[in-house]
mmCIF file of N, CA and C in Angstrom:
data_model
loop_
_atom_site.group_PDB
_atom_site.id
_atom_site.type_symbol
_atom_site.label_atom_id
_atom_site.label_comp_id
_atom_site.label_asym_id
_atom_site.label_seq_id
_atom_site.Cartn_x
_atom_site.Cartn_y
_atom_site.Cartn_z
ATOM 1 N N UNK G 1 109.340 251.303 51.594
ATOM 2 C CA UNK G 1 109.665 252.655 51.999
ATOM 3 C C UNK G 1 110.009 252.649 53.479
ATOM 4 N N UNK G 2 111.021 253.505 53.861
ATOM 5 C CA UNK G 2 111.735 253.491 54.864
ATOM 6 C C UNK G 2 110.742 254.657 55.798
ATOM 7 N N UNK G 3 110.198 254.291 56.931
ATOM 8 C CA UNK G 3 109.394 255.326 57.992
ATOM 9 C C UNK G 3 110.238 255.656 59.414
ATOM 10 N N UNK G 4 110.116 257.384 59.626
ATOM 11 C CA UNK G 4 110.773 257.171 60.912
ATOM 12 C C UNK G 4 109.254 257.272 61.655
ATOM 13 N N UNK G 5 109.403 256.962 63.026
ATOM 14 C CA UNK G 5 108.235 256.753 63.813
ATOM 15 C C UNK G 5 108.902 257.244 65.113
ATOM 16 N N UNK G 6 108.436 258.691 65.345
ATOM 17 C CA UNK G 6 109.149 259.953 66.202
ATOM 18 C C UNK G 6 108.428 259.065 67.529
ATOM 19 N N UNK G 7 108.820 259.078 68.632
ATOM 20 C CA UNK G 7 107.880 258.879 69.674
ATOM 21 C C UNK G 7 107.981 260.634 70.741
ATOM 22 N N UNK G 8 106.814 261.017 70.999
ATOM 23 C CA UNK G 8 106.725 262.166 71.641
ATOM 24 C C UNK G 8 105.797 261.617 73.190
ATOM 25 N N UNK G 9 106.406 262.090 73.815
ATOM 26 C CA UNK G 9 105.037 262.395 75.398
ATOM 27 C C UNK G 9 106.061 263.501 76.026
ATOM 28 N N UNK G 10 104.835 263.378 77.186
ATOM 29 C CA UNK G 10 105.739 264.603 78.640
ATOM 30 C C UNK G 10 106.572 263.551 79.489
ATOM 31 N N UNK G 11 107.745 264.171 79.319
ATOM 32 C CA UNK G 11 109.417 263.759 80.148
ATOM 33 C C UNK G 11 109.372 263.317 81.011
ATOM 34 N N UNK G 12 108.759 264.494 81.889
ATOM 35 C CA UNK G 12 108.021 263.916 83.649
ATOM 36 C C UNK G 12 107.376 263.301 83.680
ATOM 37 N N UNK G 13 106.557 262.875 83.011
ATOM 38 C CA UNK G 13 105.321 261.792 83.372
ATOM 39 C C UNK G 13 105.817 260.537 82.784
ATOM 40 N N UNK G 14 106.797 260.023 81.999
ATOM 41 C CA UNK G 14 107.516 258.834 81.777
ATOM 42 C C UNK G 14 108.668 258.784 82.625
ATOM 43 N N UNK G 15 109.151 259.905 83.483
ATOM 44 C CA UNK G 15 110.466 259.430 83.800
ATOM 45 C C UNK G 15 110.183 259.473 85.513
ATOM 46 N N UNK G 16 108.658 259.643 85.681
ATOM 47 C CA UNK G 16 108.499 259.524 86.787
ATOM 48 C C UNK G 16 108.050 258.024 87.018
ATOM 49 N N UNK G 17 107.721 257.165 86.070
ATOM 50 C CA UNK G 17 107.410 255.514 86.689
ATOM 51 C C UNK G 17 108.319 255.105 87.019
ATOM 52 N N UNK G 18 108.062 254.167 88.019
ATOM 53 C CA UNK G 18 108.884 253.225 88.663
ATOM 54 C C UNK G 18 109.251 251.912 87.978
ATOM 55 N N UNK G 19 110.507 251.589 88.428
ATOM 56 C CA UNK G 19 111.140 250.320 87.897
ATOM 57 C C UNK G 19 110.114 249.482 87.148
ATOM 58 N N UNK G 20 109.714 249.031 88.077
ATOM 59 C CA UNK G 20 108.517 248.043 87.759
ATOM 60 C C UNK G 20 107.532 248.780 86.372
ATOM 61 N N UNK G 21 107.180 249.610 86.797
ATOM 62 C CA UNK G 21 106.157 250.138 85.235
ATOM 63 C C UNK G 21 107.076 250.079 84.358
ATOM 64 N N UNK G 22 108.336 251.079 84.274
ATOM 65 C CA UNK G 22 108.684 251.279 83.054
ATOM 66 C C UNK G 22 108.928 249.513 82.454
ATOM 67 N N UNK G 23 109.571 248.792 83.201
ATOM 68 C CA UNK G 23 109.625 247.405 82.427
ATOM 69 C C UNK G 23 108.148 246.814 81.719
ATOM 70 N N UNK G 24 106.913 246.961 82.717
ATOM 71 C CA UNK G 24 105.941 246.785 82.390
ATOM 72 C C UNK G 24 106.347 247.309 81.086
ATOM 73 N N UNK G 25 106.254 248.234 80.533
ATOM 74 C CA UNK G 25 105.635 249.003 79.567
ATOM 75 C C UNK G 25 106.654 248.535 78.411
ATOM 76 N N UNK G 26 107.859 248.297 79.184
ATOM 77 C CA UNK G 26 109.281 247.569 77.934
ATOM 78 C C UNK G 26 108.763 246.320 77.058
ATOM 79 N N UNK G 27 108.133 245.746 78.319
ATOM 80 C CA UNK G 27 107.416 243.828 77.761
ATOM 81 C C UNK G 27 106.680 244.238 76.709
ATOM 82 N N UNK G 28 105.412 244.816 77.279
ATOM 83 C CA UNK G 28 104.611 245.425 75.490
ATOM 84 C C UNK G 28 105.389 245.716 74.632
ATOM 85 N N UNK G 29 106.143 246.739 74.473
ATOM 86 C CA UNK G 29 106.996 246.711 73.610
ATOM 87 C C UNK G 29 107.899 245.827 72.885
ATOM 88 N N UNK G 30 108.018 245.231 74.119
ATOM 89 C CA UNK G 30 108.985 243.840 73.274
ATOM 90 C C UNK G 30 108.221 243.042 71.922
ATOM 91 N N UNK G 31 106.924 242.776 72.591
ATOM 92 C CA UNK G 31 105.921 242.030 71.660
ATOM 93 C C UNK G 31 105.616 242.990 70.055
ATOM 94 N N UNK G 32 105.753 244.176 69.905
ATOM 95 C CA UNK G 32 105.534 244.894 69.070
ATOM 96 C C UNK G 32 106.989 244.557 68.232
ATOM 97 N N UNK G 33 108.274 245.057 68.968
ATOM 98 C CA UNK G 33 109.762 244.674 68.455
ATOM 99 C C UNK G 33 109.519 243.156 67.813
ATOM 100 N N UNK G 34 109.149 242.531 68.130
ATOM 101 C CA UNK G 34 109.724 241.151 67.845
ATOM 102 C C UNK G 34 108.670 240.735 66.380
ATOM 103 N N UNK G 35 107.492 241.600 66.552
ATOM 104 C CA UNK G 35 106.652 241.307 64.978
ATOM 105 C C UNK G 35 107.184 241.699 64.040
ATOM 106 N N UNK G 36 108.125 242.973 64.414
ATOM 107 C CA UNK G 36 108.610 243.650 63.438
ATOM 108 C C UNK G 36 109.784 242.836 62.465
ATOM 109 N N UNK G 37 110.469 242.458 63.859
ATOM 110 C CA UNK G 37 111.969 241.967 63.529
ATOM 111 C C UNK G 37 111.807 240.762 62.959
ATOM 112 N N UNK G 38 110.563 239.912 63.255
ATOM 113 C CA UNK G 38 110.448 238.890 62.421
ATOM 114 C C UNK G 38 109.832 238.647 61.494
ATOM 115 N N UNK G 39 109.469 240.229 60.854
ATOM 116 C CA UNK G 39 109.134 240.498 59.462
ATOM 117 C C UNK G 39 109.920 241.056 58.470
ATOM 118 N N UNK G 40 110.794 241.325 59.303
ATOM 119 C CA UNK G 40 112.391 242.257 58.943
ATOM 120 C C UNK G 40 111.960 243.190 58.090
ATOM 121 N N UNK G 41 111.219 244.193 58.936
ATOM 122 C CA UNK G 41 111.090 245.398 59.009
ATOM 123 C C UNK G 41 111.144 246.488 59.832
ATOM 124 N N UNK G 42 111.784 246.252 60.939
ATOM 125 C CA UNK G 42 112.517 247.162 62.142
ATOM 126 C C UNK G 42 113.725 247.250 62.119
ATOM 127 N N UNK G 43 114.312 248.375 61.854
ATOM 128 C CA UNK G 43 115.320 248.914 61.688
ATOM 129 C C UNK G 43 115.844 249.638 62.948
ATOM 130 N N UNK G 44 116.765 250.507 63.267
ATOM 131 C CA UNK G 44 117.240 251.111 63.878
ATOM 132 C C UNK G 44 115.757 251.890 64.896
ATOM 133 N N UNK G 45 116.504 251.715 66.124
ATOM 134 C CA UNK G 45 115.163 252.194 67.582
ATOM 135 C C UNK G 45 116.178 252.761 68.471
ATOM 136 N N UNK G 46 115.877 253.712 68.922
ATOM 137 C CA UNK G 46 116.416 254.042 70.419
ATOM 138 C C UNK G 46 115.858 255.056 71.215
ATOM 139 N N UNK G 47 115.878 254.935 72.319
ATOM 140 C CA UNK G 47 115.740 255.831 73.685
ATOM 141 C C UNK G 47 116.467 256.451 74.169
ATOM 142 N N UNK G 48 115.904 257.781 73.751
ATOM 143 C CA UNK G 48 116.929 258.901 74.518
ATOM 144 C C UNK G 48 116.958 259.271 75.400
ATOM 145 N N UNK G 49 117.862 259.833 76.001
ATOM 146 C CA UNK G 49 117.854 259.761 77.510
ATOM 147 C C UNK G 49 117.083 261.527 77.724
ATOM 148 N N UNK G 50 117.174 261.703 78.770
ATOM 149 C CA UNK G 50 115.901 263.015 79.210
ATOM 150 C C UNK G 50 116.744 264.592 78.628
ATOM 151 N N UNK G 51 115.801 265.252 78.405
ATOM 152 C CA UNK G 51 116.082 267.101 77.588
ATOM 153 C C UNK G 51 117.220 267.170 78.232
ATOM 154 N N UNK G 52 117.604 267.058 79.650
ATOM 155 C CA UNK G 52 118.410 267.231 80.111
ATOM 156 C C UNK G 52 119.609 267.442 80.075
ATOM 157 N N UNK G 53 119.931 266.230 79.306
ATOM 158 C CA UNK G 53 120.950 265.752 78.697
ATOM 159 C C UNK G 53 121.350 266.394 76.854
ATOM 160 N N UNK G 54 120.434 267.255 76.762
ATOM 161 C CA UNK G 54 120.495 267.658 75.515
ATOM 162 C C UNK G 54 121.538 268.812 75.307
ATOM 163 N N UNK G 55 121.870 269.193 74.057
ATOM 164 C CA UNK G 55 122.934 270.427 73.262
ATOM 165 C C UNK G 55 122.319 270.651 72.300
ATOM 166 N N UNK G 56 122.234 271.747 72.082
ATOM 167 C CA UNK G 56 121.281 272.761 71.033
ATOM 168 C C UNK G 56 122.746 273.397 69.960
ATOM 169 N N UNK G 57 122.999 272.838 68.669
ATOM 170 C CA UNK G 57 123.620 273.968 68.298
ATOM 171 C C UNK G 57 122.917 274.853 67.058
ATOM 172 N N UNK G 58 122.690 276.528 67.550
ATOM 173 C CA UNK G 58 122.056 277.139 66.783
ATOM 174 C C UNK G 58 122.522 277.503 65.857
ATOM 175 N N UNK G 59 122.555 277.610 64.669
ATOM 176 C CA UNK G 59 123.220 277.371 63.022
ATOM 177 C C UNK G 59 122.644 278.825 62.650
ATOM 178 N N UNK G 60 122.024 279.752 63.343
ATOM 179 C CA UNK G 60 121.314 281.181 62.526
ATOM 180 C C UNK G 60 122.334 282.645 62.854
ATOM 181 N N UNK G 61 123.873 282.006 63.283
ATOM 182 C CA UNK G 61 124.441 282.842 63.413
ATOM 183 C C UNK G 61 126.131 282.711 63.267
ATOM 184 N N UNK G 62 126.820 283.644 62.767
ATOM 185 C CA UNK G 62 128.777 282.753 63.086
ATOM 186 C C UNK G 62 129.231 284.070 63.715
ATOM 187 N N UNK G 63 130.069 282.815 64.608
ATOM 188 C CA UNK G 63 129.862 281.975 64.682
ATOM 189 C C UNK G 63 128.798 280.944 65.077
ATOM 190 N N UNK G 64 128.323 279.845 64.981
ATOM 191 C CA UNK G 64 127.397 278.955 65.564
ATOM 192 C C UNK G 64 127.270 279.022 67.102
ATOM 193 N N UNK G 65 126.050 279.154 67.732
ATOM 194 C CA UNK G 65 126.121 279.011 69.447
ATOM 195 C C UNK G 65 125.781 277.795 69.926
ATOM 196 N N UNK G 66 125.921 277.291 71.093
ATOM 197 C CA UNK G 66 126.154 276.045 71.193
ATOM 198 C C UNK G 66 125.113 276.332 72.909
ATOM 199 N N UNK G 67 123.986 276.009 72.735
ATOM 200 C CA UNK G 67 123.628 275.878 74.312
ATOM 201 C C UNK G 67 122.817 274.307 74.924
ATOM 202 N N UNK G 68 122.861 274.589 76.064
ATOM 203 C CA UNK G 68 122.579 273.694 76.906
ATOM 204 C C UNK G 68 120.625 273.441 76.383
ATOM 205 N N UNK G 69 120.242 271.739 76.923
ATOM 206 C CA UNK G 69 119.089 271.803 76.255
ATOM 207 C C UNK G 69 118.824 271.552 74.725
ATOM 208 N N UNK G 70 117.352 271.219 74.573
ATOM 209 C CA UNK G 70 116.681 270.984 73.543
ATOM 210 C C UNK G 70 116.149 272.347 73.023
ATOM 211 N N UNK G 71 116.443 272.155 71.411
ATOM 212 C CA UNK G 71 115.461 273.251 71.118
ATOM 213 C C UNK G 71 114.156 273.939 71.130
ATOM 214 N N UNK G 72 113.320 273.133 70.999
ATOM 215 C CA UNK G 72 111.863 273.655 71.143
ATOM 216 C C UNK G 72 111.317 273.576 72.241
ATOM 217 N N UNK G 73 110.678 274.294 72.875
ATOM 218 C CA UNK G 73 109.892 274.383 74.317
ATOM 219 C C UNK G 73 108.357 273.670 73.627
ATOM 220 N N UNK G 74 108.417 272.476 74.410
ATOM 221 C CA UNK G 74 107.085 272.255 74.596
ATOM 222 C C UNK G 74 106.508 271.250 75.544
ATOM 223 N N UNK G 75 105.186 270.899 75.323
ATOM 224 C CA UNK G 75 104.769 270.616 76.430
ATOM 225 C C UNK G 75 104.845 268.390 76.545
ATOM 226 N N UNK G 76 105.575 268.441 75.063
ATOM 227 C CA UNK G 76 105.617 266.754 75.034
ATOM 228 C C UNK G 76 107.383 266.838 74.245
ATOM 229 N N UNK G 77 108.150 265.594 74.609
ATOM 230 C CA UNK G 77 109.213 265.695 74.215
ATOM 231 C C UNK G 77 109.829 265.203 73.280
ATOM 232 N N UNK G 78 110.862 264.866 72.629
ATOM 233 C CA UNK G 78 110.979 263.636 71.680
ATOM 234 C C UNK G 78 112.024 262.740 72.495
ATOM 235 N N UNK G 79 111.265 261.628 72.721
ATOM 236 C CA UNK G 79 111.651 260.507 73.696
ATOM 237 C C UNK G 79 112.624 259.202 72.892
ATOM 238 N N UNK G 80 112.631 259.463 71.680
ATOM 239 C CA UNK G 80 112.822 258.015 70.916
ATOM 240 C C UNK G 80 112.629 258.189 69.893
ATOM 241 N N UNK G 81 112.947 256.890 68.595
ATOM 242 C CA UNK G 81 112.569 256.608 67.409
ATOM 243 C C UNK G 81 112.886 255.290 66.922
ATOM 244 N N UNK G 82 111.985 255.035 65.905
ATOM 245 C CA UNK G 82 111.861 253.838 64.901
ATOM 246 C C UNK G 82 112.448 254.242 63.990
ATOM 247 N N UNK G 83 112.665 252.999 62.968
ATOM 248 C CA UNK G 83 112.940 253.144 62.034
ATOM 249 C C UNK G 83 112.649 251.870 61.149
ATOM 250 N N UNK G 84 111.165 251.759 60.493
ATOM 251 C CA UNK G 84 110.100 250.832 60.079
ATOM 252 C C UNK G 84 110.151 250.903 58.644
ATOM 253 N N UNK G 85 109.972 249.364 57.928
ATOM 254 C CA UNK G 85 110.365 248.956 56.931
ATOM 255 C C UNK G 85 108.772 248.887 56.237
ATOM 256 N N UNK G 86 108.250 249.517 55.694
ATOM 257 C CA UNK G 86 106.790 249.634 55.172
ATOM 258 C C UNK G 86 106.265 250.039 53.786
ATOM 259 N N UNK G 87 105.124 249.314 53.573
ATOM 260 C CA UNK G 87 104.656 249.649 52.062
ATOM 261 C C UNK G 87 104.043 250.949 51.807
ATOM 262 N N UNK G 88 103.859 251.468 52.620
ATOM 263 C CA UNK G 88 102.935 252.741 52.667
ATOM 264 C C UNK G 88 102.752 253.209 53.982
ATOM 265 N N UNK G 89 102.035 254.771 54.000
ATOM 266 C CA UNK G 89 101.858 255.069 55.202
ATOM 267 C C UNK G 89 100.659 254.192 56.005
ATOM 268 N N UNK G 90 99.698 253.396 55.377
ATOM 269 C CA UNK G 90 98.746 252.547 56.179
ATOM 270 C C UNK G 90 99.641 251.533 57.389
ATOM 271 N N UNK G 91 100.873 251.385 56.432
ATOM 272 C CA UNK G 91 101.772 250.103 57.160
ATOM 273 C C UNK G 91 102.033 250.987 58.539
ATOM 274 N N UNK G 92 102.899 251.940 57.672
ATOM 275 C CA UNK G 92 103.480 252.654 58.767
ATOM 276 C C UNK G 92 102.721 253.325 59.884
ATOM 277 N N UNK G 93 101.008 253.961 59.922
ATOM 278 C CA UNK G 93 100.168 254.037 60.763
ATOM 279 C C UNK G 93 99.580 252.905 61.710
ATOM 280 N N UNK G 94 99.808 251.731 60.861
ATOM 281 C CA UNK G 94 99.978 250.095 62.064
ATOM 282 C C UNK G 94 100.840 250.010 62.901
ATOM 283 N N UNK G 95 102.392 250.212 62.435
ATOM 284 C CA UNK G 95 102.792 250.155 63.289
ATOM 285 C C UNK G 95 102.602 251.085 64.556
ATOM 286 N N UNK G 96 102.841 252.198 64.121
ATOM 287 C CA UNK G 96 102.340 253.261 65.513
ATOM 288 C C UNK G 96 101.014 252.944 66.183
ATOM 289 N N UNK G 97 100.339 252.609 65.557
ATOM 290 C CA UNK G 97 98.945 252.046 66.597
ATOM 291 C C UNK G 97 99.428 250.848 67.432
ATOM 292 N N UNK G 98 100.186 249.955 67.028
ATOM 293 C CA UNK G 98 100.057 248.876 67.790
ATOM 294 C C UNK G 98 101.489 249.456 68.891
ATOM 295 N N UNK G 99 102.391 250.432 68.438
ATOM 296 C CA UNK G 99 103.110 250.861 69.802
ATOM 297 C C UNK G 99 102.156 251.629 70.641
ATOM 298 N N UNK G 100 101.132 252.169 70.175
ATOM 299 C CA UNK G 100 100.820 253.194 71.324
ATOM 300 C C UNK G 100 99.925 252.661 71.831
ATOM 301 N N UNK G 101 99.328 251.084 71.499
ATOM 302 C CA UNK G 101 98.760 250.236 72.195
ATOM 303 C C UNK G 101 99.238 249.838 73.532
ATOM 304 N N UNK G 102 100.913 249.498 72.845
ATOM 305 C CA UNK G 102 101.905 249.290 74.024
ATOM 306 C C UNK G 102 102.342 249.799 75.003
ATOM 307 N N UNK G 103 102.320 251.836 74.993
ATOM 308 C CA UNK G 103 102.959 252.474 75.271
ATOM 309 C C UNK G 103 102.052 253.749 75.295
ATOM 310 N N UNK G 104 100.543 253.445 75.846
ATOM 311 C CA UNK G 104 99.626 254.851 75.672
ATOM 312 C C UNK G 104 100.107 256.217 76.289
ATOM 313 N N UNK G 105 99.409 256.933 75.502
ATOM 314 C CA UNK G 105 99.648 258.649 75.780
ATOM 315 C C UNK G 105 101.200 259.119 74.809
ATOM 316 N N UNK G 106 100.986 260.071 74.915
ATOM 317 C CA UNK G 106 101.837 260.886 73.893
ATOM 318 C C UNK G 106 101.259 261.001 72.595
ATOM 319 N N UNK G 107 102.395 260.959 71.701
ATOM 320 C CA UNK G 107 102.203 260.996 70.086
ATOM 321 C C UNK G 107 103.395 260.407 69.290
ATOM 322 N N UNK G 108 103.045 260.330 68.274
ATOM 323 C CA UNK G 108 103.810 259.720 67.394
ATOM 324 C C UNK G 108 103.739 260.247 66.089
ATOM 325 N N UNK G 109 104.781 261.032 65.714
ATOM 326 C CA UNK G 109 105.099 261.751 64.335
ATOM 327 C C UNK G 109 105.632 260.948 63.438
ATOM 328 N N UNK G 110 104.796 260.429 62.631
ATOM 329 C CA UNK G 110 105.519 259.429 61.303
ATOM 330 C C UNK G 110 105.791 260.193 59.948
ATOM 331 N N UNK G 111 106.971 259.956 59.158
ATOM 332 C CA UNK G 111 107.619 260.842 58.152
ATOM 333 C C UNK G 111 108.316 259.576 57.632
ATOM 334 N N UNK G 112 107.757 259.941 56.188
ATOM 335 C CA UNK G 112 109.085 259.069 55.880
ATOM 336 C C UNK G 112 110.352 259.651 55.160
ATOM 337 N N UNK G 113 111.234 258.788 54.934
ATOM 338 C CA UNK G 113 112.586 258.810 55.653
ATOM 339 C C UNK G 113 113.315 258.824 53.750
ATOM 340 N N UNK G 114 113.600 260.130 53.636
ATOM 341 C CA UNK G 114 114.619 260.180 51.957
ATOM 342 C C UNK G 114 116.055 259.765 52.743
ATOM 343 N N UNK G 115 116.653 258.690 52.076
ATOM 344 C CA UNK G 115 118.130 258.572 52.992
ATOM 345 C C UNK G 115 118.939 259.218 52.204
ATOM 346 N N UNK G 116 120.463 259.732 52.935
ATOM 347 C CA UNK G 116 120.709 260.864 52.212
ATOM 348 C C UNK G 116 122.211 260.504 52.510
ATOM 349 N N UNK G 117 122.989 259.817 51.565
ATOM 350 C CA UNK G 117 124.328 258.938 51.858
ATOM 351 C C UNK G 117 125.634 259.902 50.907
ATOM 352 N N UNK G 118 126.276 261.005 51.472
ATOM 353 C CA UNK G 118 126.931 261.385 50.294
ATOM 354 C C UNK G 118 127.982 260.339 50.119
ATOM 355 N N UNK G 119 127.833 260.871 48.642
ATOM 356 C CA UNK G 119 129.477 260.251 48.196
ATOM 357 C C UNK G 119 129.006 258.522 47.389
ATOM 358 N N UNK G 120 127.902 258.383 47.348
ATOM 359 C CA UNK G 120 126.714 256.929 46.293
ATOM 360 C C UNK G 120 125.937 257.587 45.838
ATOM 361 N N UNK G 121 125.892 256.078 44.789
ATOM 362 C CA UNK G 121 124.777 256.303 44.338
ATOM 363 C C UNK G 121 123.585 255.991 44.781
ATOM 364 N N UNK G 122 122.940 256.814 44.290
ATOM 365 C CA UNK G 122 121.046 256.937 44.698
ATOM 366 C C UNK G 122 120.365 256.117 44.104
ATOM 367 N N UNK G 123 119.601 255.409 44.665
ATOM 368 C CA UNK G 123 118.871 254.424 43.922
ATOM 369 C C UNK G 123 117.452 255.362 43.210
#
């Protein structure tokens, strides 16, 4: 079963380390990436860049509005995601423990993942 593995913290408080930490904190990570990948069960990962950089388009009206920013106000952001190859949610709660081993504070929203391909068939 296919898991996404949301990564959440506060914006400012990750985008305020310095060079040096944030790599610190990349190396742990690396060691987590590389168990995965050489179990070939890490799939698709990336880091998004800050709210900042975000576009909201709101779909509850037509036409559609289109604003600047992330949708939800809160107090942790969505920074990233996995995308983990697992037998169950136990698997998939390993992996997030051993990132947030890597990568303490925040949270991590795990869901798993119905893929949704039009135009095939569904297994």
């Amino acid at each position: 079963m296919l898991y996404a593995i949301l990564c959440y913290h506060d914006e400012s408080f990750v985008g305020s380390w310095s060079r040096e930490e944030d790599a610190a904190v990349m190396e742990k990570l690396k060691v987590v990436h590389g168990k995965l990948a050489e179990a070939g069960r890490l799939g698709p990962a990336a880091r998004l860049l800050p709210t900042t950089a975000a576009t909201t388009l709101r779909k509850d009206s037509e036409p559609p509005v289109v604003i600047d920013g992330p949708f939800a106000e809160t107090k942790e952001q969505l920074l990233g995601f996995y995308v983990v190859e697992c037998d169950g949610l136990d698997g998939a709660l390993e992996v997030a423990r051993d990132l947030g081993r890597a990568n303490p504070g925040g949270a991590y929203e795990i869901r798993p993942i119905g893929l949704f391909m039009p135009g095939t068939a569904q297994p």
